[in-house]
PDB file of C-alpha atoms (C1' of nucleotides) in Angstrom:
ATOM      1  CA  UNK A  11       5.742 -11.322 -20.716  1.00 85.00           C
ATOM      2  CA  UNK A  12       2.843 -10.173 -19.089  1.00 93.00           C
ATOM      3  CA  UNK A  13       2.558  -6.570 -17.237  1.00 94.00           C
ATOM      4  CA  UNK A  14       2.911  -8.744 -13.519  1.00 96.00           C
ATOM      5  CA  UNK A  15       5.611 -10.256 -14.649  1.00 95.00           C
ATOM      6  CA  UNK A  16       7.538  -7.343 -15.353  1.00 96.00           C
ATOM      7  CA  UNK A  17       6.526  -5.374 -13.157  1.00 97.00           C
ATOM      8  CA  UNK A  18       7.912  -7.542 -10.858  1.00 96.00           C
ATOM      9  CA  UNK A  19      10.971  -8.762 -11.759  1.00 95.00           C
ATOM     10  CA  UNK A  20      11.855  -4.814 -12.388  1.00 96.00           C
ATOM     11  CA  UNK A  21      10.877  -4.583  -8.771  1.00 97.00           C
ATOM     12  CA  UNK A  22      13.676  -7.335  -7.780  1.00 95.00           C
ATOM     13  CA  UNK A  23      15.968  -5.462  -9.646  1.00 95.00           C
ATOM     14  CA  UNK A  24      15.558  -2.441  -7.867  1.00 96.00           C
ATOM     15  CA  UNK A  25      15.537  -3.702  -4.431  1.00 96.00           C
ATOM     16  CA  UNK A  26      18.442  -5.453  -5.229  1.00 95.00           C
ATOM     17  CA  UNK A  27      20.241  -1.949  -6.491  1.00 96.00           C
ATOM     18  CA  UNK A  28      18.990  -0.084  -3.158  1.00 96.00           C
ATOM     19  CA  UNK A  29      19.996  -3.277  -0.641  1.00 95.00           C
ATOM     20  CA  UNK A  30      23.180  -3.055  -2.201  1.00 94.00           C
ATOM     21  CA  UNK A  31      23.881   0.452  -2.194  1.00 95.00           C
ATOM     22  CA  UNK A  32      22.672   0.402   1.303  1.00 95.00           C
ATOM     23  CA  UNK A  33      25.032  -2.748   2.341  1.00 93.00           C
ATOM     24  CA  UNK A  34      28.247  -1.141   0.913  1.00 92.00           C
ATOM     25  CA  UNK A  35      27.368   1.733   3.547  1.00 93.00           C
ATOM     26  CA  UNK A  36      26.266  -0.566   6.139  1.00 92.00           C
ATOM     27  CA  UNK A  37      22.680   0.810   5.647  1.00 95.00           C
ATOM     28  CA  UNK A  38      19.366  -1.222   5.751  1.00 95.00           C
ATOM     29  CA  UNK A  39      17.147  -0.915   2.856  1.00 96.00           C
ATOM     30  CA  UNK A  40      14.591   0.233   5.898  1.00 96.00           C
ATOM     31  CA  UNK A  41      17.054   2.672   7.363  1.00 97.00           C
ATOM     32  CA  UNK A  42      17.745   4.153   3.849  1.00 97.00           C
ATOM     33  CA  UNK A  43      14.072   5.066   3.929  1.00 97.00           C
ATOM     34  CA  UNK A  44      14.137   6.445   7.436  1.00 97.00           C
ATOM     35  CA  UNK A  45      16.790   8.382   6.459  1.00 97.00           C
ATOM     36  CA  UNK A  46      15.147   9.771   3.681  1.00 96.00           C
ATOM     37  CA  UNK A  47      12.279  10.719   5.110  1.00 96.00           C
ATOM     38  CA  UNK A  48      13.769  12.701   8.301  1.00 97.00           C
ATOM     39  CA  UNK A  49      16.049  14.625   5.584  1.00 95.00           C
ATOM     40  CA  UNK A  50      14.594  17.506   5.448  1.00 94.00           C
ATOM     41  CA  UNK A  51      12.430  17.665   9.324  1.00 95.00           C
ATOM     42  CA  UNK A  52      12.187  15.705  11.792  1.00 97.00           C
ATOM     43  CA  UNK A  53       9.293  13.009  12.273  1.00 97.00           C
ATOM     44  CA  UNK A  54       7.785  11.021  15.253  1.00 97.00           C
ATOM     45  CA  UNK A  55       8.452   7.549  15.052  1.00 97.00           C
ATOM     46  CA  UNK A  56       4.346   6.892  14.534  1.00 96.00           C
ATOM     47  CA  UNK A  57       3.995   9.136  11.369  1.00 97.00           C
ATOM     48  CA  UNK A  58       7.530   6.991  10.860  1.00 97.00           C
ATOM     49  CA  UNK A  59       6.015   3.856  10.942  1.00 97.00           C
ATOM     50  CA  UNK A  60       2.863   5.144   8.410  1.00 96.00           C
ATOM     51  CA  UNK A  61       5.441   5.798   5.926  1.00 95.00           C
ATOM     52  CA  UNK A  62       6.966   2.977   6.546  1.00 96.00           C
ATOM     53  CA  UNK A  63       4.706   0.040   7.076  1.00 95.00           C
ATOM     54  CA  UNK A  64       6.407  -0.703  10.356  1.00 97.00           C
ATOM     55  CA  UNK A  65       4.875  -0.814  13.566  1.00 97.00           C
ATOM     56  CA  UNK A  66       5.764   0.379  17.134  1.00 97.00           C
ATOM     57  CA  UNK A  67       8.105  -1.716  18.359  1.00 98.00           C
ATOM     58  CA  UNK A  68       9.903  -2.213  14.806  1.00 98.00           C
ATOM     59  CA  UNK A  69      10.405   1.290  14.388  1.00 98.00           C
ATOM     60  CA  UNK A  70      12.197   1.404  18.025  1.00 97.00           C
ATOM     61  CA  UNK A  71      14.379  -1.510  16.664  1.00 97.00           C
ATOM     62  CA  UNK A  72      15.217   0.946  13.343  1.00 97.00           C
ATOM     63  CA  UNK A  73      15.299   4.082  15.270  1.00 97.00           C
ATOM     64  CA  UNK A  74      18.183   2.740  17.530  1.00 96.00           C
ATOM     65  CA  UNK A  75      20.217   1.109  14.820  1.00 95.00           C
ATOM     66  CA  UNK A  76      20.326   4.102  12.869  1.00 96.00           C
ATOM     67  CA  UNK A  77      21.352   6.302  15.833  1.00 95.00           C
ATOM     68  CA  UNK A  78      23.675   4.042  17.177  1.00 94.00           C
ATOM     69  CA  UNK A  79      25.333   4.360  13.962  1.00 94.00           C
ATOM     70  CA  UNK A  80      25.376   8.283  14.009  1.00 95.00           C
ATOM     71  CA  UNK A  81      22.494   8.394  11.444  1.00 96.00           C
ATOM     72  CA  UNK A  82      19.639  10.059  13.280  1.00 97.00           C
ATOM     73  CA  UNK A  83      18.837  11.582  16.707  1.00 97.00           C
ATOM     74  CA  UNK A  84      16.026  11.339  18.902  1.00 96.00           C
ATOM     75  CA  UNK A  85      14.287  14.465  20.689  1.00 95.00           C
ATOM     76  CA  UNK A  86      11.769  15.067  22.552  1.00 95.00           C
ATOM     77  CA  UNK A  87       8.787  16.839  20.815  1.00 97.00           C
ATOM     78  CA  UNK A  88       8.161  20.957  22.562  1.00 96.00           C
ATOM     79  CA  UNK A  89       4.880  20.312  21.427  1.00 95.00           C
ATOM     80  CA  UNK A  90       4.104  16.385  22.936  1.00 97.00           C
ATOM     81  CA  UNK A  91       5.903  14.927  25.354  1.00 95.00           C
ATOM     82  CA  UNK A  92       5.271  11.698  24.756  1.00 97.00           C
ATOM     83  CA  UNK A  93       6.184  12.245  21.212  1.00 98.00           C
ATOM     84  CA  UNK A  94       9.700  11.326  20.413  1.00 97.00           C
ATOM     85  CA  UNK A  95      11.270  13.111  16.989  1.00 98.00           C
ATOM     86  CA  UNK A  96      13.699  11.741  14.965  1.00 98.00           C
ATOM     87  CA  UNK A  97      15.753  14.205  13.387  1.00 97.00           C
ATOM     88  CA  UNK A  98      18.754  13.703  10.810  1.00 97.00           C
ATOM     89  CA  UNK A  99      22.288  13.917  11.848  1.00 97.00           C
ATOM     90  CA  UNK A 100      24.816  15.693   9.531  1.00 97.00           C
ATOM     91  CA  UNK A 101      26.502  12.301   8.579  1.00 96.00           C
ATOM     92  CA  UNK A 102      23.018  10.683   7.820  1.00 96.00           C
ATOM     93  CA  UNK A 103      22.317  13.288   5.539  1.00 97.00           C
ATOM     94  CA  UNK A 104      25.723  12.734   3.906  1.00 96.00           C
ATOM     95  CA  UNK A 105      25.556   8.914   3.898  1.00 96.00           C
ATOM     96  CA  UNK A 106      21.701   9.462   2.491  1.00 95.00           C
ATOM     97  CA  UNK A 107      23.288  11.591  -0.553  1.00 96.00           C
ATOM     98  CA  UNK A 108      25.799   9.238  -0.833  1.00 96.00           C
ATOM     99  CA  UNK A 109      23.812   6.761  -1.306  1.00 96.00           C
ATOM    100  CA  UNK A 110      20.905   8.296  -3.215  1.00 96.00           C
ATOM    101  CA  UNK A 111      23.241   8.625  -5.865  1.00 96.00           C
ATOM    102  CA  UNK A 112      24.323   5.964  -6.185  1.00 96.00           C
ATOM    103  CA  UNK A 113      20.878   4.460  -6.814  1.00 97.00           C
ATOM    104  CA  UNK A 114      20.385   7.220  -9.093  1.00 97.00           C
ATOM    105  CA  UNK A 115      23.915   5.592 -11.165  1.00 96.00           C
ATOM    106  CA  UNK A 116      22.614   2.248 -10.698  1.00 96.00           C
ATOM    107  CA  UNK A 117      19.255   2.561 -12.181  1.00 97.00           C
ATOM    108  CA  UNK A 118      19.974   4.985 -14.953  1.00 97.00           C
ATOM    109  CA  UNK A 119      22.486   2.451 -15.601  1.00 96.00           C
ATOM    110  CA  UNK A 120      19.539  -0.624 -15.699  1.00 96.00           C
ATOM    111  CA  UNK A 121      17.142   1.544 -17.896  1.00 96.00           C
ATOM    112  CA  UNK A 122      20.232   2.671 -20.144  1.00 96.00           C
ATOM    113  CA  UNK A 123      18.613   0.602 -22.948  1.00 95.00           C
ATOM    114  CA  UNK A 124      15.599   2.746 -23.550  1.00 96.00           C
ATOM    115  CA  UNK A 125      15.604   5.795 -25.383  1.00 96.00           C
ATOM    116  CA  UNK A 126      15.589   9.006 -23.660  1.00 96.00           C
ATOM    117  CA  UNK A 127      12.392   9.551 -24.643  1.00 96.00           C
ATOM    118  CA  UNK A 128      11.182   6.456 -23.759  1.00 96.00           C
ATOM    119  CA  UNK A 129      13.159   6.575 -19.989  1.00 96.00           C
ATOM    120  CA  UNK A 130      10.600  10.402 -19.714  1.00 96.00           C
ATOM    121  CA  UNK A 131       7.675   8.075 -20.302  1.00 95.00           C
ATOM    122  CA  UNK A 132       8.479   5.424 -18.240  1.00 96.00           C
ATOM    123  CA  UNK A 133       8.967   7.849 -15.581  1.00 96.00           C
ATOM    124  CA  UNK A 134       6.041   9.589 -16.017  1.00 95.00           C
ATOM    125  CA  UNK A 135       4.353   6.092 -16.293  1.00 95.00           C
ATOM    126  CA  UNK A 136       6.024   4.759 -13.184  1.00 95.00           C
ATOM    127  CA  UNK A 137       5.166   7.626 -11.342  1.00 94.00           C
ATOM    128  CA  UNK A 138       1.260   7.409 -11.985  1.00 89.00           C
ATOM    129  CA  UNK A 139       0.503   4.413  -9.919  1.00 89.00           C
ATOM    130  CA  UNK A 140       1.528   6.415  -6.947  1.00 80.00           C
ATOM    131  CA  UNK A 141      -1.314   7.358  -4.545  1.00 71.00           C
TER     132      UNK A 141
ATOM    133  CA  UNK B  21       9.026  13.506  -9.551  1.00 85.00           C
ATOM    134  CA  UNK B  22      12.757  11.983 -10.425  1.00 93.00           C
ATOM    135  CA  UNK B  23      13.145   8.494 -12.382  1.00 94.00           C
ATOM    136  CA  UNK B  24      14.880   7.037 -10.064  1.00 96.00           C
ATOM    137  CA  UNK B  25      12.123   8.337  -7.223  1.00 95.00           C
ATOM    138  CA  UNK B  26       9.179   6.881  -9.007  1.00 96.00           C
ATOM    139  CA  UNK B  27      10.757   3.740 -10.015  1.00 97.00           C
ATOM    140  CA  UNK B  28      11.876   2.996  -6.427  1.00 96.00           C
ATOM    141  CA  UNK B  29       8.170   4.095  -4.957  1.00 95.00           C
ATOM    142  CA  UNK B  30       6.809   1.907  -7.631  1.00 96.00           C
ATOM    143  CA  UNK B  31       9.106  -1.029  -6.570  1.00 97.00           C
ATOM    144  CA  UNK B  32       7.985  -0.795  -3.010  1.00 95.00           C
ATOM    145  CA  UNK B  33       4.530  -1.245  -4.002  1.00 95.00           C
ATOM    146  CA  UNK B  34       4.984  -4.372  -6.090  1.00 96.00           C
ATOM    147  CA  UNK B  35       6.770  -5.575  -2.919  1.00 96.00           C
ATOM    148  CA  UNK B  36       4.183  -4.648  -0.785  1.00 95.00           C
ATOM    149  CA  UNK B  37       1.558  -6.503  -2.917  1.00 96.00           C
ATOM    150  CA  UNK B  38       3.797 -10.138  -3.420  1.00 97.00           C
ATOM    151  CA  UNK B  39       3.959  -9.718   0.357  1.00 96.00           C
ATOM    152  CA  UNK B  40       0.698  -9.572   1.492  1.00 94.00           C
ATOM    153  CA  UNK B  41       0.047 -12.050  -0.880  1.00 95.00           C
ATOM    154  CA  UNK B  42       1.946 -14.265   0.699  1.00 96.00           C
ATOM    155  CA  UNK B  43       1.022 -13.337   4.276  1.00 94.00           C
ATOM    156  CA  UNK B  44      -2.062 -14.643   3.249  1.00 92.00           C
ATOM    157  CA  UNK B  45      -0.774 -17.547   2.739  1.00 93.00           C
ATOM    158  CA  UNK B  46       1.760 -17.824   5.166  1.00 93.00           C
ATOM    159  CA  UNK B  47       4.375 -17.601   2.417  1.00 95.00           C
ATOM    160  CA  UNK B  48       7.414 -15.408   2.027  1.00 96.00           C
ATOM    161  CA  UNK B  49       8.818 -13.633  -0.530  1.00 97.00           C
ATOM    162  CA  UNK B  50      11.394 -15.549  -1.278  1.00 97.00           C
ATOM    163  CA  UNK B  51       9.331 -18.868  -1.009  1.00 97.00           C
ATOM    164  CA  UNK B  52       6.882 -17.440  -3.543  1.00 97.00           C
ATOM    165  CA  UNK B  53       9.354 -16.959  -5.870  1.00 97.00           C
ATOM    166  CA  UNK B  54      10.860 -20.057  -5.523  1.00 98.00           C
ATOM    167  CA  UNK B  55       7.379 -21.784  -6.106  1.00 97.00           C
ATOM    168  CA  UNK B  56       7.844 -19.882  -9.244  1.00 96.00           C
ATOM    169  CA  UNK B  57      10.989 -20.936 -10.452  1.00 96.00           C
ATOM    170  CA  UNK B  58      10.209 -24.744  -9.835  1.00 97.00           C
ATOM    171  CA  UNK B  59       6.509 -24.746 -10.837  1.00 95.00           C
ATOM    172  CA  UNK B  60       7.726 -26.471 -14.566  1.00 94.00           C
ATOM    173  CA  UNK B  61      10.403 -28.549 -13.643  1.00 95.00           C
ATOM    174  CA  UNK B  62      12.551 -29.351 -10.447  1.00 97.00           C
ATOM    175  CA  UNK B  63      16.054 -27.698 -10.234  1.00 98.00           C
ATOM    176  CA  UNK B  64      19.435 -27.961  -8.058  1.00 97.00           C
ATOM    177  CA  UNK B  65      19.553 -25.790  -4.824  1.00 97.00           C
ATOM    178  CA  UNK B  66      22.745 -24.054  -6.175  1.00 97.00           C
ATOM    179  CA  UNK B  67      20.473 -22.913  -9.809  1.00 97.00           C
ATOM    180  CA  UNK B  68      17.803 -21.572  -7.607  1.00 98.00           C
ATOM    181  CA  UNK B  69      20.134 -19.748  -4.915  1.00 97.00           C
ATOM    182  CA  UNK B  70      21.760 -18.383  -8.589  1.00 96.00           C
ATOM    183  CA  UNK B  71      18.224 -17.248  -9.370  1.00 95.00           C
ATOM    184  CA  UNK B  72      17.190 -15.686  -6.186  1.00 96.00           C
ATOM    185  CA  UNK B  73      20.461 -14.068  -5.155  1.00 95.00           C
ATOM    186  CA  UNK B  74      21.029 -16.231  -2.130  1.00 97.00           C
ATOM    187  CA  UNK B  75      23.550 -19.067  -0.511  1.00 97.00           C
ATOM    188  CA  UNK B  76      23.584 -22.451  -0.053  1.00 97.00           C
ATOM    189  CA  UNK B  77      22.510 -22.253   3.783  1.00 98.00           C
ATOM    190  CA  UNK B  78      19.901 -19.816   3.213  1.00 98.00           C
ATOM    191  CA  UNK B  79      18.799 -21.880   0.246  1.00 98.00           C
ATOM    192  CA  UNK B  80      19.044 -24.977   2.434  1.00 98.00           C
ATOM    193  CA  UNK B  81      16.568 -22.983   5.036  1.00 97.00           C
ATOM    194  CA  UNK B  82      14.298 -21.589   2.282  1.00 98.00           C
ATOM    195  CA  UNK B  83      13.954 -25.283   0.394  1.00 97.00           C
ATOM    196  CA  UNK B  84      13.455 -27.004   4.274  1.00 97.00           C
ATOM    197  CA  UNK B  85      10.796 -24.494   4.906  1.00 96.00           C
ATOM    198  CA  UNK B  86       8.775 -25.113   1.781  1.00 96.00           C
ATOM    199  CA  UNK B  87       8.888 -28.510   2.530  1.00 96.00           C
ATOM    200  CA  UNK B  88       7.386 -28.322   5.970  1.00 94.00           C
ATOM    201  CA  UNK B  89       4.631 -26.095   4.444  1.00 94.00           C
ATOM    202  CA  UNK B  90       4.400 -29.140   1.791  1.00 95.00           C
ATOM    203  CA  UNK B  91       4.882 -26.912  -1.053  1.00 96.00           C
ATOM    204  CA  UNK B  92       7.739 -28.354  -2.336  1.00 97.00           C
ATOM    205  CA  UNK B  93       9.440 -31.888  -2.359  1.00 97.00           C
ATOM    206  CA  UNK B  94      13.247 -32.786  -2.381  1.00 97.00           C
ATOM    207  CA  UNK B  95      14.404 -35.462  -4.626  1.00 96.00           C
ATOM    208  CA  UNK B  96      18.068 -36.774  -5.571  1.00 95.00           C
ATOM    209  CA  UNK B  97      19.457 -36.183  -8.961  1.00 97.00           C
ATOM    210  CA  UNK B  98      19.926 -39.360 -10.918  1.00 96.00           C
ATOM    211  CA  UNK B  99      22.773 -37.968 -12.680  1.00 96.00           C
ATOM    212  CA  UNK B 100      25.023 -36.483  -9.624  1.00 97.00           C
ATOM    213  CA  UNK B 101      24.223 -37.555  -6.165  1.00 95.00           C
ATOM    214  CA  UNK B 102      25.893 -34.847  -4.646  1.00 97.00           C
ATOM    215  CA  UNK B 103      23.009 -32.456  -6.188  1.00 98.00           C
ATOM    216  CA  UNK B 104      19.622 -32.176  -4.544  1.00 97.00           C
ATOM    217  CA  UNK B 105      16.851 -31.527  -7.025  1.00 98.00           C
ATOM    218  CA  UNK B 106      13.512 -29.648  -5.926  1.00 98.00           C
ATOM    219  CA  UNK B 107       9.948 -29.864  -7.394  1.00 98.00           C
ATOM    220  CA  UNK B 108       7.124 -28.603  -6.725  1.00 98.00           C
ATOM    221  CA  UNK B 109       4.220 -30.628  -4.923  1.00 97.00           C
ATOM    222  CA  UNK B 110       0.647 -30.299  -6.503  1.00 97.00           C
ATOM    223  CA  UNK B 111      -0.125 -28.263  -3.423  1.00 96.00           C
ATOM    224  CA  UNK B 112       2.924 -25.745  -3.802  1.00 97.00           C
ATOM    225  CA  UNK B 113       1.396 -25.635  -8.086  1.00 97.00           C
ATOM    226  CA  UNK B 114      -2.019 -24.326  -6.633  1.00 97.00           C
ATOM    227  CA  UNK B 115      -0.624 -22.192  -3.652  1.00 96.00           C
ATOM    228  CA  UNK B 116       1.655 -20.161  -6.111  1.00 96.00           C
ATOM    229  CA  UNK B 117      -1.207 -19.765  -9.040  1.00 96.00           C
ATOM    230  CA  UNK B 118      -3.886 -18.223  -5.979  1.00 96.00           C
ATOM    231  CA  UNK B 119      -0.925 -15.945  -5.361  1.00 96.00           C
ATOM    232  CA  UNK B 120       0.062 -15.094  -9.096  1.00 96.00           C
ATOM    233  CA  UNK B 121      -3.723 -14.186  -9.583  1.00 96.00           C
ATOM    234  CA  UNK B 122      -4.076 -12.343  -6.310  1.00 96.00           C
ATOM    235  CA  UNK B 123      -0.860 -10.272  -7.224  1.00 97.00           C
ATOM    236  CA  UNK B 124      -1.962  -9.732 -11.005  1.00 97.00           C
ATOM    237  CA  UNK B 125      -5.457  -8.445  -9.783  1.00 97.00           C
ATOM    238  CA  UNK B 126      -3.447  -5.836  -7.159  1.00 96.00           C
ATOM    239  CA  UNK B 127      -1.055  -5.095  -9.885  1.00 97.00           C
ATOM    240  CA  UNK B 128      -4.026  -4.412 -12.156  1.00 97.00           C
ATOM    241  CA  UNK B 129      -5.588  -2.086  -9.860  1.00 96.00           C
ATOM    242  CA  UNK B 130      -2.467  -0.416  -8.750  1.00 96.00           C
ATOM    243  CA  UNK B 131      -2.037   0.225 -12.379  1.00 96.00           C
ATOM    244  CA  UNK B 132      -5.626   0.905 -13.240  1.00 96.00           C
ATOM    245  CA  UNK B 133      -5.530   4.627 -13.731  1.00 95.00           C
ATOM    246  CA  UNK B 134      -3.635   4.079 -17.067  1.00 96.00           C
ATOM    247  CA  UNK B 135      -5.102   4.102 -20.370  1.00 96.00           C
ATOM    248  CA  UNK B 136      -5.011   0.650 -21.665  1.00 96.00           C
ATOM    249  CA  UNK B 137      -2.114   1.999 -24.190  1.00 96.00           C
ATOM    250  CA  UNK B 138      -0.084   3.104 -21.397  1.00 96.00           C
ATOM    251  CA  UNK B 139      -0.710  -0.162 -19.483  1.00 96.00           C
ATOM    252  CA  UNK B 140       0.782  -1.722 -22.552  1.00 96.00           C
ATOM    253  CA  UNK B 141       3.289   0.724 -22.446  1.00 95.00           C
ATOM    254  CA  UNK B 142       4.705   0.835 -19.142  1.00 96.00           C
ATOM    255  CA  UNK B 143       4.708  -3.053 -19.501  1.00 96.00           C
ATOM    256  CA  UNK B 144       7.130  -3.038 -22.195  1.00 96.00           C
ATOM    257  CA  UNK B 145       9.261  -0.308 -21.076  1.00 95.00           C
ATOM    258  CA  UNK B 146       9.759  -2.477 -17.326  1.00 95.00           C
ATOM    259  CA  UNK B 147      10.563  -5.534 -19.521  1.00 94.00           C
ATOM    260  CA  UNK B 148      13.185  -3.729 -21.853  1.00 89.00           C
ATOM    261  CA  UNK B 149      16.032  -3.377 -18.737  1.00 89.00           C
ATOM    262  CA  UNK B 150      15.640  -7.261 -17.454  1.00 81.00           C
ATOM    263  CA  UNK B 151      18.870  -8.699 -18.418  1.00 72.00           C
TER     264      UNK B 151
ATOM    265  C1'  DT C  21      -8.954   6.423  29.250  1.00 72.40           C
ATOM    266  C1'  DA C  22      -6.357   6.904  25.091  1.00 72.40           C
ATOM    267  C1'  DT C  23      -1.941   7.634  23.030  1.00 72.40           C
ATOM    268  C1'  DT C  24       3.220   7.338  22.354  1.00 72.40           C
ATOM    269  C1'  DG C  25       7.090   4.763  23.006  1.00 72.40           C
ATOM    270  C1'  DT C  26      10.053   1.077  25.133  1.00 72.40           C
ATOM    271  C1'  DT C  27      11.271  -3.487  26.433  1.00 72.40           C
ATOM    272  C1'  DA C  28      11.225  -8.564  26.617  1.00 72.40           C
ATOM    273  C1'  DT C  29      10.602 -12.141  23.753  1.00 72.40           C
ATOM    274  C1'  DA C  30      10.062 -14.946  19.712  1.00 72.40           C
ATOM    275  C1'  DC C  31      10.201 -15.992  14.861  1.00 72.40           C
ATOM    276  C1'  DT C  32      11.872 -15.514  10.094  1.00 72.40           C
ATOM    277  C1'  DC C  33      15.453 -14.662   6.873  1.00 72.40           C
ATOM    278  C1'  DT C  34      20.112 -14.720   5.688  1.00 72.40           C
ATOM    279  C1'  DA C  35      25.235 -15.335   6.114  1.00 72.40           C
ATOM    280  C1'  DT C  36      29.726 -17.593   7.814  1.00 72.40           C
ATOM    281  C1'  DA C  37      32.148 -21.521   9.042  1.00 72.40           C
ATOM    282  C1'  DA C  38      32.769 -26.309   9.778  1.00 72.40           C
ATOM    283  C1'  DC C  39      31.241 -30.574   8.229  1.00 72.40           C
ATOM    284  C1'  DT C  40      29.697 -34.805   5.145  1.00 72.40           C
ATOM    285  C1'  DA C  41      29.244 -37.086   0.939  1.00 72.40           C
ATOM    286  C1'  DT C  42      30.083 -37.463  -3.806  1.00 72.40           C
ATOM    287  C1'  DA C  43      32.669 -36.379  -8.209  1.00 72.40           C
TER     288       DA C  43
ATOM    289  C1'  DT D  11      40.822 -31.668  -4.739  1.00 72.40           C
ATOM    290  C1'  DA D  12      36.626 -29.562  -5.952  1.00 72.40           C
ATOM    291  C1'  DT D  13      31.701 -29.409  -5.594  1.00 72.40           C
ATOM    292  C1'  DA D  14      26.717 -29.852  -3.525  1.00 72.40           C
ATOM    293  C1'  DG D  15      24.473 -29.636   0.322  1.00 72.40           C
ATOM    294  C1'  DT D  16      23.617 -29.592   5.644  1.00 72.40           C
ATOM    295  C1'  DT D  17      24.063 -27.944  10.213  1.00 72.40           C
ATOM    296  C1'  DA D  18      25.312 -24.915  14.109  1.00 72.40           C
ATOM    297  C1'  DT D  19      25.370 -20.477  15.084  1.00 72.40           C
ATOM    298  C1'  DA D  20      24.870 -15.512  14.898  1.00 72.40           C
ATOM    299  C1'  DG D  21      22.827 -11.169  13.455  1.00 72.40           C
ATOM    300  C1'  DA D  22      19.251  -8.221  11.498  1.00 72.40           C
ATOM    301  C1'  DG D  23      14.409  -7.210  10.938  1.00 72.40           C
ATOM    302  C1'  DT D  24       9.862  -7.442  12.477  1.00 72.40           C
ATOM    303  C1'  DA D  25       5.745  -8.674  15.387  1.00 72.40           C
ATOM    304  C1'  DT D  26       3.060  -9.433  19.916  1.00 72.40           C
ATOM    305  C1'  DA D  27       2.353  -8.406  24.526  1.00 72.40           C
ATOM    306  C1'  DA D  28       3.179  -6.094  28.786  1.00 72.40           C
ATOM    307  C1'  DC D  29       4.731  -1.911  30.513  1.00 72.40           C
ATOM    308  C1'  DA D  30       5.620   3.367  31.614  1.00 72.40           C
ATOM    309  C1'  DA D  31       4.778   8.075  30.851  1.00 72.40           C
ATOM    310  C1'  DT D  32       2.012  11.664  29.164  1.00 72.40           C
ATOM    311  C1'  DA D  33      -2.360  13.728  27.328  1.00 72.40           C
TER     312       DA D  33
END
DNA sequence: TATTGTTATACTCTATAACTATA
DNA sequence: TATAGTTATAGAGTATAACAATA
């Protein structure tokens, strides 16, 4: 099997763990994301949509689904008016954790085959690529 | 950096390459990967919605739009009528091999700052968990 | 003028339910 | 009856374009 090919198909089976984990909770796999990155501050919805490869208009969609399920707030910025932040409710932190471990179950579970040592180096490995 | 962390950030960016890939092409995802699963020898909607996780409608919509793109062709099964059988079209063959090399050469760059040991590595560390 | 968001609209993807045809 | 697929329909996710408010 070549390096694409894996690489890809491990990629399936990952999404498929996170949309998953995410449906049992009602959760997109693109609000999961939000919700992760507004854990710890809040963000404006255009440094949002950096992160998140969404534009605009898409991150309005996400931003209202997420607060209308008690996930995330909207404020305005002190510093920018025009700026809206999104900031992380109590629950959405809670549902975020909730569901960040069960990922965490879910893919330790799909890599239980390797070694430990070999699960470090795949880590370390995996986490190279990353710009 | 966690396993789970860099395995998920590492899945987004394989996703992120198959799709523009296809955008390129005016291809989804999931139409890409159906080209792949029929590029040898046609199979039964209900085998390929197995494959790709999905219904019968959503096969139904997937297969129909493939076929207006002429990158696939449906054909009855000699041996059960009730089963619809699709192949690929010379067209959908060539479409899906641009798109495997365009994703291999953006998998090969994402991957580039390994050693060519850890390339091999990493490659058969991802294929140990597929089931 | 440029920037940040919102809204109206449209398109794709997917699922549920009701249906047809065949086994 | 059970199975394979289709169709109507609905919902989510995302994009484009036109708009409003602020810088």
């Amino acid at each position: 099997m070549s390096t694409t090919d894996a690489l890809v198909q491990l990629s399936f089976q990952i999404q498929r763990i996170l949309a998953e984990a995410g449906i049992e909770r009602d959760l997109s796999i693109a609000q999961l994301r939000l919700l992760g990155i507004v854990r710890d501050r809040p963000a404006g919805m255009l440094h949002l949509g950096g992160h998140l490869g969404l534009d605009r208009s898409a991150m309005a969609g996400l931003v209202s689904g997420a607060e209308e399920r008690g996930l995330v707030r909207s404020l305005p910025s002190p510093r920018d008016s025009r700026v809206v932040l999104v900031e992380s409710t109590p629950r959405g932190r809670r549902v975020a954790q909730e569901c960040a471990r069960e990922i965490e179950r879910q893919v330790a579970e799909l890599i239980a085959g390797l070694s430990a040592t070999d699960q470090e180096l795949l880590t370390a490995l995996a986490a190279e690529p990353l710009p």
